[in-house]
Amino acid sequence: MKIQDKTITYGFIAAGLMNIGGVLTFSRFFTNATINEFDPVVMSNFGLVMIVIWGLAYISVARDFEKVNWLVAVFAMEKLIYGFVWTKWHMNNDLAAVYAEDSMAGIFYTIYGANDWLFFIFFALVFIKTLAKKQD
């Protein structure tokens, strides 16, 4: 599968907007305490702010991703970690309890990790593509 550079740029922008828009929407601009309650370490307000910062980082390199291929690898690792944490959270927690307390928090916990797994694959593929291109 060959991914075009313009498509990759849009992918970085989409990843950033998902982080920023997702956090701001589902946390109701950091006022939804239910998100914090169900994972107080990873999803504290500080953690949510850092997810927004990661989103800004993705957008910042959208047009220059080929110049920072090792940073793209860091993005892939970051998404891998969040995806793993989300999967582990689902194995040890009751999603219905989150929905019972707040539907926005429930939706957040339903989708955030799927988004992270998707963008892990995207960033990993971009890293491999840029690494191979540099070796040509």
Tab-separated table of C-alpha atoms in Angstrom:
chain	number	residue	atom	x	y	z
A	1	MET	CA	0.000	0.000	0.000
A	2	LYS	CA	1.457	3.320	-1.067
A	3	ILE	CA	0.416	6.354	0.943
A	4	GLN	CA	0.735	9.704	-0.837
A	5	ASP	CA	2.471	12.595	0.968
A	6	LYS	CA	-0.648	14.787	0.822
A	7	THR	CA	-2.690	12.010	2.426
A	8	ILE	CA	-0.051	11.651	5.139
A	9	THR	CA	-0.203	15.393	5.833
A	10	TYR	CA	-3.972	15.095	6.244
A	11	GLY	CA	-3.415	12.117	8.539
A	12	PHE	CA	-1.210	14.156	10.860
A	13	ILE	CA	-3.787	16.935	10.918
A	14	ALA	CA	-6.575	14.430	11.603
A	15	ALA	CA	-4.581	12.875	14.459
A	16	GLY	CA	-4.054	16.297	15.991
A	17	LEU	CA	-7.667	17.345	15.614
A	18	MET	CA	-8.857	14.058	17.116
A	19	ASN	CA	-6.683	14.622	20.181
A	20	ILE	CA	-7.610	18.270	20.595
A	21	GLY	CA	-11.280	18.056	19.634
A	22	GLY	CA	-11.871	14.773	21.406
A	23	VAL	CA	-10.425	15.908	24.705
A	24	LEU	CA	-12.053	19.335	24.647
A	25	THR	CA	-15.450	17.937	23.627
A	26	PHE	CA	-15.731	14.913	25.882
A	27	SER	CA	-14.064	16.550	28.883
A	28	ARG	CA	-16.289	19.599	28.353
A	29	PHE	CA	-13.182	21.774	28.342
A	30	PHE	CA	-11.695	19.945	31.352
A	31	THR	CA	-14.820	20.169	33.536
A	32	ASN	CA	-16.023	16.551	33.209
A	33	ALA	CA	-14.793	15.050	36.482
A	34	THR	CA	-16.087	11.584	35.523
A	35	ILE	CA	-13.248	11.128	33.024
A	36	ASN	CA	-10.745	11.937	35.770
A	37	GLU	CA	-12.524	9.707	38.296
A	38	PHE	CA	-12.343	6.512	36.233
A	39	ASP	CA	-8.631	6.849	35.422
A	40	PRO	CA	-7.150	9.468	37.759
A	41	VAL	CA	-3.561	8.855	36.676
A	42	VAL	CA	-3.709	8.813	32.879
A	43	MET	CA	-6.841	10.940	32.454
A	44	SER	CA	-6.289	13.593	35.092
A	45	ASN	CA	-6.797	17.132	33.826
A	46	PHE	CA	-3.020	17.339	33.469
A	47	GLY	CA	-3.063	14.150	31.398
A	48	LEU	CA	-5.855	15.546	29.229
A	49	VAL	CA	-3.926	18.783	28.658
A	50	MET	CA	-0.916	16.723	27.601
A	51	ILE	CA	-3.067	14.828	25.082
A	52	VAL	CA	-3.997	18.211	23.591
A	53	ILE	CA	-0.285	19.131	23.462
A	54	TRP	CA	0.465	15.870	21.604
A	55	GLY	CA	-2.253	16.855	19.147
A	56	LEU	CA	-0.579	20.196	18.551
A	57	ALA	CA	2.721	18.373	17.993
A	58	TYR	CA	1.165	16.163	15.301
A	59	ILE	CA	-0.225	19.179	13.479
A	60	SER	CA	3.079	21.054	13.788
A	61	VAL	CA	4.917	18.475	11.672
A	62	ALA	CA	2.118	17.668	9.215
A	63	ARG	CA	3.891	19.257	6.247
A	64	ASP	CA	7.438	18.351	7.301
A	65	PHE	CA	7.014	14.779	8.552
A	66	GLU	CA	9.765	13.454	6.257
A	67	LYS	CA	12.309	15.687	7.996
A	68	VAL	CA	11.470	14.327	11.447
A	69	ASN	CA	11.038	10.611	10.858
A	70	TRP	CA	12.385	9.670	14.300
A	71	LEU	CA	9.853	12.014	15.903
A	72	VAL	CA	7.194	10.146	13.932
A	73	ALA	CA	8.522	6.970	15.580
A	74	VAL	CA	8.033	8.666	18.962
A	75	PHE	CA	4.447	9.484	17.948
A	76	ALA	CA	3.906	5.814	17.085
A	77	MET	CA	5.302	4.709	20.461
A	78	GLU	CA	3.123	7.247	22.276
A	79	LYS	CA	0.017	5.950	20.499
A	80	LEU	CA	1.057	2.345	21.198
A	81	ILE	CA	1.299	3.127	24.912
A	82	TYR	CA	-2.089	4.869	25.041
A	83	GLY	CA	-3.663	2.037	23.039
A	84	PHE	CA	-2.208	-0.536	25.413
A	85	VAL	CA	-3.331	1.439	28.482
A	86	TRP	CA	-6.851	1.709	27.029
A	87	THR	CA	-6.991	-2.032	26.324
A	88	LYS	CA	-5.785	-2.826	29.841
A	89	TRP	CA	-8.294	-0.343	31.295
A	90	HIS	CA	-11.136	-2.146	29.482
A	91	MET	CA	-10.008	-5.510	30.870
A	92	ASN	CA	-10.098	-4.177	34.450
A	93	ASN	CA	-13.031	-1.750	34.469
A	94	ASP	CA	-16.754	-1.671	33.795
A	95	LEU	CA	-17.591	0.650	30.906
A	96	ALA	CA	-21.291	0.511	31.849
A	97	ALA	CA	-20.436	2.176	35.168
A	98	VAL	CA	-18.887	5.089	33.291
A	99	TYR	CA	-21.952	5.442	31.056
A	100	ALA	CA	-24.204	5.295	34.137
A	101	GLU	CA	-22.387	8.268	35.596
A	102	ASP	CA	-21.847	10.344	32.433
A	103	SER	CA	-22.538	9.443	28.818
A	104	MET	CA	-19.858	11.795	27.444
A	105	ALA	CA	-17.246	10.107	29.622
A	106	GLY	CA	-18.602	6.730	28.510
A	107	ILE	CA	-18.212	7.653	24.856
A	108	PHE	CA	-14.704	8.951	25.582
A	109	TYR	CA	-13.653	5.670	27.215
A	110	THR	CA	-15.308	3.709	24.406
A	111	ILE	CA	-13.404	5.379	21.572
A	112	TYR	CA	-10.158	6.945	22.725
A	113	GLY	CA	-8.070	3.801	22.546
A	114	ALA	CA	-9.456	2.696	19.202
A	115	ASN	CA	-8.334	6.075	17.906
A	116	ASP	CA	-4.895	5.531	19.455
A	117	TRP	CA	-4.510	2.069	17.900
A	118	LEU	CA	-5.526	3.465	14.495
A	119	PHE	CA	-3.021	6.309	14.651
A	120	PHE	CA	-0.321	3.994	16.034
A	121	ILE	CA	-0.615	2.044	12.788
A	122	PHE	CA	-0.634	5.270	10.765
A	123	PHE	CA	2.457	6.722	12.467
A	124	ALA	CA	4.294	3.387	12.287
A	125	LEU	CA	3.610	3.136	8.543
A	126	VAL	CA	4.735	6.729	8.002
A	127	PHE	CA	7.918	6.068	9.981
A	128	ILE	CA	8.688	2.969	7.912
A	129	LYS	CA	7.975	4.872	4.686
A	130	THR	CA	10.199	7.838	5.611
A	131	LEU	CA	12.983	5.596	6.892
A	132	ALA	CA	12.956	3.566	3.681
A	133	LYS	CA	12.922	6.745	1.601
A	134	LYS	CA	15.997	8.106	3.433
A	135	GLN	CA	17.872	4.878	2.759
A	136	ASP	CA	17.228	5.052	-1.006
